[in-house]
Amino acid sequence: MKRLNLLICALCFAALSFAQQKTVDSWTDGKFVTVNGAKLWVVTVGQGDPIIFIAGGPGGAHPGLRSFDPLADANHQLIYFDGFGRGKSDTAKVVSDYSLQRDIEDIEGLRKALKLAKVSLLGHSYGGLVAQGYAIKYPNNVSHLILANTFHSYVMWQENDDNSNHEIKTNYPEVWADLMKIREQGAVSSDAAHQEIYGKVPYGFLYAYNPGQFVSRGRKPYPNSMNTKLYYQMVGRDGDFYVGSDIGTFDFRKQLKDLKMPILVIGGRFDRVATPWMMVKYKEYCPQAQFVMFEKSGHNPQVEEPEKEFPIINEFLKK
């Protein structure tokens, strides 16, 4: 979800998770596609029905999703891309050009540029916001919708902030004390010093059932793997405590029940950001969806329980 150095560790690990899929390299085996005036870097794996994967953050590049590569073995074409301002794609001249609405429209632009009819979407974490927004606006273009460890509203995102900070305060009191000192002096989430202290909390603490699976393996850095300027533009200048901007206003709760395409909602029991008590509310807001909670996963069941998750996804895509 957030914190630059923590996300880099997760991205690096995820790119290494399934060595048998290394025939496609995220660094070199892609192409630039012009979408809404910007060049986006697109990498495809496999052949078959198209699935567009939308990365989290906001601000994350696509390599962290490469853990999903084994899905290509079931006759799916996996379409990964770096969103505008991420990875190898173009960046904005002014940060105000980054928005949730722009990301939604870029999915439509990408679909057209790749000459695809209907597509399946898999949005992970923040990417699920984009997937939900797209499915609501362009329902006739969506074959299947997979919402993985994501958020239905600004209310849920604020709960992410509140729960994360509660866990840090309780379990990393020395980090919390340092954070409070600079916040008392006026520092906010987007300040470099604030980000540095926040980043001392290990990724696995908030995001994993088994933190050992998210230790960096020394993978070479991917360019612009997490755009923090984009992140704070979209969550607000103090977005790790109080959500604002686009993330402080989005709300899909009333519209989800009207979606007609097959929908799969994925949660993780040990996810401390997309918290289970808010995740299960998808059963209420989107009752027509198939809902699966992975009992030995945090924010990334595709890494922690792929042997359970991938068969479920493959069976769902047959609907």
mmCIF file of C-alpha atoms in Angstrom:
data_model
loop_
_atom_site.group_PDB
_atom_site.id
_atom_site.type_symbol
_atom_site.label_atom_id
_atom_site.label_comp_id
_atom_site.label_asym_id
_atom_site.label_seq_id
_atom_site.Cartn_x
_atom_site.Cartn_y
_atom_site.Cartn_z
ATOM 1 C CA MET A 1 0.000 0.000 0.000
ATOM 2 C CA LYS A 2 2.551 2.553 1.080
ATOM 3 C CA ARG A 3 6.059 3.327 2.338
ATOM 4 C CA LEU A 4 8.716 3.359 -0.333
ATOM 5 C CA ASN A 5 11.382 1.039 1.042
ATOM 6 C CA LEU A 6 8.840 -1.485 2.287
ATOM 7 C CA LEU A 7 7.127 -1.673 -1.068
ATOM 8 C CA ILE A 8 10.432 -2.070 -2.890
ATOM 9 C CA CYS A 9 11.159 -5.179 -0.798
ATOM 10 C CA ALA A 10 7.773 -6.627 -1.692
ATOM 11 C CA LEU A 11 8.154 -5.777 -5.356
ATOM 12 C CA CYS A 12 11.591 -7.348 -5.526
ATOM 13 C CA PHE A 13 10.440 -10.515 -3.836
ATOM 14 C CA ALA A 14 7.316 -10.859 -5.929
ATOM 15 C CA ALA A 15 9.309 -10.576 -9.131
ATOM 16 C CA LEU A 16 11.420 -13.523 -7.983
ATOM 17 C CA SER A 17 8.677 -15.711 -6.591
ATOM 18 C CA PHE A 18 8.179 -17.949 -9.594
ATOM 19 C CA ALA A 19 11.472 -18.515 -11.384
ATOM 20 C CA GLN A 20 9.870 -20.674 -14.052
ATOM 21 C CA GLN A 21 8.234 -17.562 -15.474
ATOM 22 C CA LYS A 22 11.515 -15.695 -16.036
ATOM 23 C CA THR A 23 11.283 -16.038 -19.821
ATOM 24 C CA VAL A 24 9.545 -12.645 -19.796
ATOM 25 C CA ASP A 25 11.629 -9.897 -18.220
ATOM 26 C CA SER A 26 9.856 -6.834 -16.850
ATOM 27 C CA TRP A 27 12.912 -4.691 -17.542
ATOM 28 C CA THR A 28 13.314 -5.528 -21.238
ATOM 29 C CA ASP A 29 10.514 -7.714 -22.637
ATOM 30 C CA GLY A 30 7.802 -5.136 -23.106
ATOM 31 C CA LYS A 31 6.728 -2.280 -25.320
ATOM 32 C CA PHE A 32 5.596 1.300 -24.975
ATOM 33 C CA VAL A 33 1.963 1.977 -25.782
ATOM 34 C CA THR A 34 0.650 5.526 -26.114
ATOM 35 C CA VAL A 35 -2.396 6.046 -23.891
ATOM 36 C CA ASN A 36 -4.053 9.423 -23.374
ATOM 37 C CA GLY A 37 -0.935 11.243 -24.545
ATOM 38 C CA ALA A 38 1.556 9.292 -22.410
ATOM 39 C CA LYS A 39 3.781 6.309 -23.126
ATOM 40 C CA LEU A 40 2.982 3.392 -20.841
ATOM 41 C CA TRP A 41 5.277 0.377 -20.505
ATOM 42 C CA VAL A 42 3.367 -2.874 -21.140
ATOM 43 C CA VAL A 43 4.595 -6.430 -20.520
ATOM 44 C CA THR A 44 2.568 -9.512 -21.509
ATOM 45 C CA VAL A 45 2.915 -13.093 -20.351
ATOM 46 C CA GLY A 46 1.174 -16.029 -22.005
ATOM 47 C CA GLN A 47 -1.585 -16.360 -24.570
ATOM 48 C CA GLY A 48 -5.341 -16.614 -24.207
ATOM 49 C CA ASP A 49 -8.104 -14.516 -22.722
ATOM 50 C CA PRO A 50 -6.725 -11.117 -21.644
ATOM 51 C CA ILE A 51 -6.386 -10.091 -17.995
ATOM 52 C CA ILE A 52 -5.188 -6.581 -17.188
ATOM 53 C CA PHE A 53 -3.392 -6.360 -13.827
ATOM 54 C CA ILE A 54 -3.512 -3.049 -11.964
ATOM 55 C CA ALA A 55 -0.817 -2.428 -9.369
ATOM 56 C CA GLY A 56 -1.191 -0.877 -5.943
ATOM 57 C CA GLY A 57 0.285 2.081 -4.131
ATOM 58 C CA PRO A 58 -0.943 4.398 -5.491
ATOM 59 C CA GLY A 59 2.415 4.852 -7.138
ATOM 60 C CA GLY A 60 3.566 1.249 -7.541
ATOM 61 C CA ALA A 61 4.985 -0.217 -10.749
ATOM 62 C CA HIS A 62 3.951 -3.589 -12.140
ATOM 63 C CA PRO A 63 6.787 -6.007 -11.131
ATOM 64 C CA GLY A 64 5.230 -6.621 -7.723
ATOM 65 C CA LEU A 65 2.362 -8.366 -9.496
ATOM 66 C CA ARG A 66 4.558 -10.814 -11.384
ATOM 67 C CA SER A 67 3.774 -13.363 -8.672
ATOM 68 C CA PHE A 68 0.583 -13.946 -10.667
ATOM 69 C CA ASP A 69 2.584 -15.296 -13.650
ATOM 70 C CA PRO A 70 1.548 -18.941 -13.144
ATOM 71 C CA LEU A 71 -2.000 -17.976 -14.164
ATOM 72 C CA ALA A 72 -0.670 -17.828 -17.715
ATOM 73 C CA ASP A 73 -0.396 -21.633 -17.656
ATOM 74 C CA ALA A 74 -4.208 -21.830 -17.755
ATOM 75 C CA ASN A 75 -4.494 -20.143 -21.168
ATOM 76 C CA HIS A 76 -4.645 -16.554 -19.972
ATOM 77 C CA GLN A 77 -2.760 -13.615 -21.423
ATOM 78 C CA LEU A 78 -1.507 -11.590 -18.486
ATOM 79 C CA ILE A 79 -1.182 -7.903 -19.311
ATOM 80 C CA TYR A 80 1.008 -5.999 -16.871
ATOM 81 C CA PHE A 81 1.703 -2.301 -17.231
ATOM 82 C CA ASP A 82 3.318 0.603 -15.442
ATOM 83 C CA GLY A 83 0.651 3.217 -14.884
ATOM 84 C CA PHE A 84 1.199 6.874 -15.707
ATOM 85 C CA GLY A 85 3.930 8.155 -13.409
ATOM 86 C CA ARG A 86 5.160 4.695 -12.434
ATOM 87 C CA GLY A 87 8.004 2.453 -13.485
ATOM 88 C CA LYS A 88 9.233 2.943 -17.032
ATOM 89 C CA SER A 89 6.155 4.897 -18.123
ATOM 90 C CA ASP A 90 6.044 8.642 -18.643
ATOM 91 C CA THR A 91 5.750 10.896 -15.623
ATOM 92 C CA ALA A 92 3.675 14.046 -15.250
ATOM 93 C CA LYS A 93 5.148 17.514 -15.521
ATOM 94 C CA VAL A 94 2.989 18.583 -12.575
ATOM 95 C CA VAL A 95 1.827 16.232 -9.824
ATOM 96 C CA SER A 96 -1.756 17.479 -10.073
ATOM 97 C CA ASP A 97 -2.019 15.480 -13.307
ATOM 98 C CA TYR A 98 -2.126 12.286 -11.222
ATOM 99 C CA SER A 99 -5.622 11.220 -10.261
ATOM 100 C CA LEU A 100 -7.803 8.191 -9.736
ATOM 101 C CA GLN A 101 -9.946 9.275 -12.671
ATOM 102 C CA ARG A 102 -6.883 9.455 -14.936
ATOM 103 C CA ASP A 103 -5.920 5.926 -13.917
ATOM 104 C CA ILE A 104 -9.448 4.696 -14.707
ATOM 105 C CA GLU A 105 -9.429 6.327 -18.130
ATOM 106 C CA ASP A 106 -5.979 4.897 -18.842
ATOM 107 C CA ILE A 107 -7.418 1.386 -18.519
ATOM 108 C CA GLU A 108 -9.922 2.246 -21.235
ATOM 109 C CA GLY A 109 -7.169 3.801 -23.329
ATOM 110 C CA LEU A 110 -4.987 0.733 -22.875
ATOM 111 C CA ARG A 111 -7.838 -1.601 -23.838
ATOM 112 C CA LYS A 112 -8.379 0.356 -27.047
ATOM 113 C CA ALA A 113 -4.683 0.650 -27.852
ATOM 114 C CA LEU A 114 -4.257 -3.104 -27.510
ATOM 115 C CA LYS A 115 -7.363 -3.649 -29.663
ATOM 116 C CA LEU A 116 -9.119 -5.745 -27.046
ATOM 117 C CA ALA A 117 -12.860 -6.274 -26.748
ATOM 118 C CA LYS A 118 -13.851 -7.379 -23.265
ATOM 119 C CA VAL A 119 -11.102 -7.788 -20.687
ATOM 120 C CA SER A 120 -10.847 -9.263 -17.228
ATOM 121 C CA LEU A 121 -9.417 -6.971 -14.585
ATOM 122 C CA LEU A 122 -7.414 -7.859 -11.497
ATOM 123 C CA GLY A 123 -6.827 -4.891 -9.241
ATOM 124 C CA HIS A 124 -4.611 -5.382 -6.194
ATOM 125 C CA SER A 125 -4.737 -2.956 -3.255
ATOM 126 C CA TYR A 126 -5.004 0.561 -4.757
ATOM 127 C CA GLY A 127 -5.335 -1.124 -8.148
ATOM 128 C CA GLY A 128 -8.689 -2.422 -6.969
ATOM 129 C CA LEU A 129 -9.968 1.163 -6.768
ATOM 130 C CA VAL A 130 -9.112 1.617 -10.427
ATOM 131 C CA ALA A 131 -10.710 -1.723 -11.314
ATOM 132 C CA GLN A 132 -13.932 -0.893 -9.443
ATOM 133 C CA GLY A 133 -14.123 2.583 -10.943
ATOM 134 C CA TYR A 134 -13.579 1.191 -14.434
ATOM 135 C CA ALA A 135 -16.150 -1.581 -14.016
ATOM 136 C CA ILE A 136 -18.733 0.924 -12.829
ATOM 137 C CA LYS A 137 -18.075 3.331 -15.705
ATOM 138 C CA TYR A 138 -17.430 0.778 -18.470
ATOM 139 C CA PRO A 139 -19.320 -2.358 -17.393
ATOM 140 C CA ASN A 140 -19.810 -3.634 -20.937
ATOM 141 C CA ASN A 141 -16.043 -3.856 -21.423
ATOM 142 C CA VAL A 142 -15.386 -6.061 -18.394
ATOM 143 C CA SER A 143 -15.572 -9.846 -18.638
ATOM 144 C CA HIS A 144 -14.542 -10.678 -15.048
ATOM 145 C CA LEU A 145 -13.619 -8.466 -12.106
ATOM 146 C CA ILE A 146 -11.147 -9.587 -9.424
ATOM 147 C CA LEU A 147 -10.731 -7.315 -6.401
ATOM 148 C CA ALA A 148 -7.701 -8.417 -4.404
ATOM 149 C CA ASN A 149 -6.993 -6.990 -0.950
ATOM 150 C CA THR A 150 -8.506 -3.679 -1.870
ATOM 151 C CA PHE A 151 -10.797 -0.927 -0.559
ATOM 152 C CA HIS A 152 -14.432 -0.075 -1.233
ATOM 153 C CA SER A 153 -14.382 3.495 0.103
ATOM 154 C CA TYR A 154 -12.428 6.279 1.727
ATOM 155 C CA VAL A 155 -13.867 4.989 5.010
ATOM 156 C CA MET A 156 -12.018 1.709 4.564
ATOM 157 C CA TRP A 157 -8.805 3.472 3.534
ATOM 158 C CA GLN A 158 -8.975 5.618 6.660
ATOM 159 C CA GLU A 159 -9.375 2.418 8.666
ATOM 160 C CA ASN A 160 -6.157 1.237 7.015
ATOM 161 C CA ASP A 161 -4.399 4.330 8.346
ATOM 162 C CA ASP A 162 -5.921 4.028 11.796
ATOM 163 C CA ASN A 163 -5.191 0.323 12.158
ATOM 164 C CA SER A 164 -1.649 0.593 10.779
ATOM 165 C CA ASN A 165 -0.839 3.386 13.196
ATOM 166 C CA HIS A 166 -2.382 1.518 16.115
ATOM 167 C CA GLU A 167 -0.236 -1.523 15.316
ATOM 168 C CA ILE A 168 2.909 0.591 14.985
ATOM 169 C CA LYS A 169 2.226 2.457 18.226
ATOM 170 C CA THR A 170 1.623 -0.825 20.062
ATOM 171 C CA ASN A 171 4.406 -2.957 18.630
ATOM 172 C CA TYR A 172 7.063 -0.426 17.573
ATOM 173 C CA PRO A 173 6.836 2.156 20.364
ATOM 174 C CA GLU A 174 10.348 3.461 19.718
ATOM 175 C CA VAL A 175 9.453 4.217 16.096
ATOM 176 C CA TRP A 176 6.169 5.765 17.200
ATOM 177 C CA ALA A 177 7.949 7.972 19.743
ATOM 178 C CA ASP A 178 10.309 9.317 17.069
ATOM 179 C CA LEU A 179 7.375 9.900 14.763
ATOM 180 C CA MET A 180 5.425 11.815 17.382
ATOM 181 C CA LYS A 181 8.405 14.065 18.089
ATOM 182 C CA ILE A 182 8.602 15.325 14.525
ATOM 183 C CA ARG A 183 4.818 15.471 14.127
ATOM 184 C CA GLU A 184 4.678 17.716 17.186
ATOM 185 C CA GLN A 185 7.086 19.977 15.331
ATOM 186 C CA GLY A 186 4.741 20.133 12.338
ATOM 187 C CA ALA A 187 5.978 17.276 10.147
ATOM 188 C CA VAL A 188 3.428 15.418 7.992
ATOM 189 C CA SER A 189 3.432 12.162 6.061
ATOM 190 C CA SER A 190 4.807 13.606 2.834
ATOM 191 C CA ASP A 191 7.893 15.076 4.520
ATOM 192 C CA ALA A 192 11.089 13.117 3.881
ATOM 193 C CA ALA A 193 11.934 12.787 7.581
ATOM 194 C CA HIS A 194 8.461 11.442 8.320
ATOM 195 C CA GLN A 195 8.736 8.887 5.504
ATOM 196 C CA GLU A 196 12.152 7.767 6.746
ATOM 197 C CA ILE A 197 10.879 7.040 10.261
ATOM 198 C CA TYR A 198 7.680 5.400 9.037
ATOM 199 C CA GLY A 199 9.749 3.193 6.773
ATOM 200 C CA LYS A 200 11.565 1.636 9.724
ATOM 201 C CA VAL A 201 8.590 -0.649 10.316
ATOM 202 C CA PRO A 202 9.212 -3.891 8.352
ATOM 203 C CA TYR A 203 6.886 -4.534 5.442
ATOM 204 C CA GLY A 204 6.045 -7.996 6.722
ATOM 205 C CA PHE A 205 4.775 -6.699 10.054
ATOM 206 C CA LEU A 206 1.710 -5.037 8.526
ATOM 207 C CA TYR A 207 1.375 -6.901 5.273
ATOM 208 C CA ALA A 208 2.203 -10.563 5.877
ATOM 209 C CA TYR A 209 1.218 -13.771 7.629
ATOM 210 C CA ASN A 210 4.778 -15.050 7.160
ATOM 211 C CA PRO A 211 7.114 -12.016 7.116
ATOM 212 C CA GLY A 212 10.054 -14.202 6.088
ATOM 213 C CA GLN A 213 8.593 -14.448 2.590
ATOM 214 C CA PHE A 214 9.062 -10.716 2.081
ATOM 215 C CA VAL A 215 12.749 -10.331 2.782
ATOM 216 C CA SER A 216 14.608 -8.607 -0.040
ATOM 217 C CA ARG A 217 16.554 -11.037 -2.224
ATOM 218 C CA GLY A 218 18.852 -8.441 -3.774
ATOM 219 C CA ARG A 219 16.998 -8.031 -7.056
ATOM 220 C CA LYS A 220 18.239 -5.121 -9.141
ATOM 221 C CA PRO A 221 16.070 -2.041 -8.594
ATOM 222 C CA TYR A 222 13.239 -1.436 -11.025
ATOM 223 C CA PRO A 223 13.063 2.182 -12.205
ATOM 224 C CA ASN A 224 10.611 4.401 -10.348
ATOM 225 C CA SER A 225 9.117 1.368 -8.617
ATOM 226 C CA MET A 226 7.237 3.581 -6.148
ATOM 227 C CA ASN A 227 6.473 7.221 -6.949
ATOM 228 C CA THR A 228 6.023 8.854 -3.562
ATOM 229 C CA LYS A 229 5.151 12.255 -5.076
ATOM 230 C CA LEU A 230 2.264 10.575 -6.888
ATOM 231 C CA TYR A 231 1.303 8.732 -3.707
ATOM 232 C CA TYR A 232 0.968 11.847 -1.577
ATOM 233 C CA GLN A 233 -0.723 13.770 -4.370
ATOM 234 C CA MET A 234 -3.481 11.151 -4.313
ATOM 235 C CA VAL A 235 -3.743 10.359 -0.592
ATOM 236 C CA GLY A 236 -3.094 13.884 0.679
ATOM 237 C CA ARG A 237 -0.037 15.522 2.229
ATOM 238 C CA ASP A 238 -0.675 13.765 5.556
ATOM 239 C CA GLY A 239 -2.204 10.672 3.977
ATOM 240 C CA ASP A 240 -0.608 8.138 6.328
ATOM 241 C CA PHE A 241 -2.737 9.598 9.109
ATOM 242 C CA TYR A 242 -5.645 11.426 7.469
ATOM 243 C CA VAL A 243 -6.677 10.526 3.938
ATOM 244 C CA GLY A 244 -7.396 13.393 1.604
ATOM 245 C CA SER A 245 -7.394 14.275 -2.082
ATOM 246 C CA ASP A 246 -8.786 11.519 -4.368
ATOM 247 C CA ILE A 247 -8.382 8.769 -1.783
ATOM 248 C CA GLY A 248 -10.207 10.861 0.761
ATOM 249 C CA THR A 249 -13.348 11.068 -1.354
ATOM 250 C CA PHE A 250 -13.803 7.853 -3.395
ATOM 251 C CA ASP A 251 -16.758 5.650 -2.472
ATOM 252 C CA PHE A 252 -18.066 2.695 -4.495
ATOM 253 C CA ARG A 253 -20.327 1.196 -1.839
ATOM 254 C CA LYS A 254 -23.660 2.205 -3.385
ATOM 255 C CA GLN A 255 -22.703 1.177 -6.921
ATOM 256 C CA LEU A 256 -21.127 -2.232 -6.403
ATOM 257 C CA LYS A 257 -24.429 -4.073 -6.085
ATOM 258 C CA ASP A 258 -25.398 -3.030 -9.622
ATOM 259 C CA LEU A 259 -22.446 -4.676 -11.354
ATOM 260 C CA LYS A 260 -23.488 -7.630 -13.530
ATOM 261 C CA MET A 261 -20.182 -9.247 -14.476
ATOM 262 C CA PRO A 262 -18.752 -12.137 -12.391
ATOM 263 C CA ILE A 263 -16.878 -10.677 -9.409
ATOM 264 C CA LEU A 264 -14.328 -12.293 -7.113
ATOM 265 C CA VAL A 265 -13.293 -10.521 -3.892
ATOM 266 C CA ILE A 266 -10.098 -11.708 -2.185
ATOM 267 C CA GLY A 267 -9.035 -10.932 1.382
ATOM 268 C CA GLY A 268 -6.276 -11.997 3.763
ATOM 269 C CA ARG A 269 -6.948 -12.828 7.404
ATOM 270 C CA PHE A 270 -3.641 -11.263 8.508
ATOM 271 C CA ASP A 271 -3.935 -8.168 6.309
ATOM 272 C CA ARG A 272 -3.470 -5.160 8.569
ATOM 273 C CA VAL A 273 -4.127 -2.568 5.869
ATOM 274 C CA ALA A 274 -7.113 -3.951 3.939
ATOM 275 C CA THR A 275 -8.474 -5.006 7.305
ATOM 276 C CA PRO A 276 -10.678 -8.119 7.441
ATOM 277 C CA TRP A 277 -13.499 -6.428 9.367
ATOM 278 C CA MET A 278 -13.862 -3.884 6.567
ATOM 279 C CA MET A 279 -13.108 -6.397 3.802
ATOM 280 C CA VAL A 280 -16.031 -8.640 4.766
ATOM 281 C CA LYS A 281 -18.355 -5.692 4.204
ATOM 282 C CA TYR A 282 -17.979 -6.431 0.490
ATOM 283 C CA LYS A 283 -20.477 -9.228 1.212
ATOM 284 C CA GLU A 284 -22.993 -6.511 2.012
ATOM 285 C CA TYR A 285 -22.064 -3.916 -0.616
ATOM 286 C CA CYS A 286 -21.479 -6.448 -3.400
ATOM 287 C CA PRO A 287 -23.598 -9.484 -2.406
ATOM 288 C CA GLN A 288 -23.465 -11.018 -5.886
ATOM 289 C CA ALA A 289 -19.670 -11.459 -5.644
ATOM 290 C CA GLN A 290 -17.791 -14.603 -4.730
ATOM 291 C CA PHE A 291 -15.867 -13.822 -1.540
ATOM 292 C CA VAL A 292 -12.778 -15.715 -0.377
ATOM 293 C CA MET A 293 -10.738 -15.045 2.771
ATOM 294 C CA PHE A 294 -7.275 -16.612 2.778
ATOM 295 C CA GLU A 295 -6.536 -17.747 6.299
ATOM 296 C CA LYS A 296 -2.721 -17.809 6.115
ATOM 297 C CA SER A 297 -2.142 -14.632 4.141
ATOM 298 C CA GLY A 298 -1.730 -10.943 4.677
ATOM 299 C CA HIS A 299 -1.963 -8.417 1.862
ATOM 300 C CA ASN A 300 -0.564 -10.792 -0.781
ATOM 301 C CA PRO A 301 -2.214 -14.231 -0.948
ATOM 302 C CA GLN A 302 -0.668 -14.617 -4.407
ATOM 303 C CA VAL A 303 2.676 -14.899 -2.590
ATOM 304 C CA GLU A 304 1.630 -16.632 0.629
ATOM 305 C CA GLU A 305 -1.044 -19.068 -0.591
ATOM 306 C CA PRO A 306 -0.713 -19.309 -4.387
ATOM 307 C CA GLU A 307 -1.509 -23.026 -4.356
ATOM 308 C CA LYS A 308 -4.971 -22.146 -3.032
ATOM 309 C CA GLU A 309 -5.568 -18.807 -4.714
ATOM 310 C CA PHE A 310 -4.660 -19.620 -8.311
ATOM 311 C CA PRO A 311 -7.050 -22.584 -8.734
ATOM 312 C CA ILE A 312 -9.842 -20.397 -7.347
ATOM 313 C CA ILE A 313 -9.017 -17.622 -9.830
ATOM 314 C CA ASN A 314 -8.781 -20.043 -12.744
ATOM 315 C CA GLU A 315 -12.132 -21.629 -11.893
ATOM 316 C CA PHE A 316 -13.701 -18.181 -11.457
ATOM 317 C CA LEU A 317 -12.485 -17.086 -14.909
ATOM 318 C CA LYS A 318 -14.417 -19.980 -16.469
ATOM 319 C CA LYS A 319 -17.724 -18.392 -15.433
#
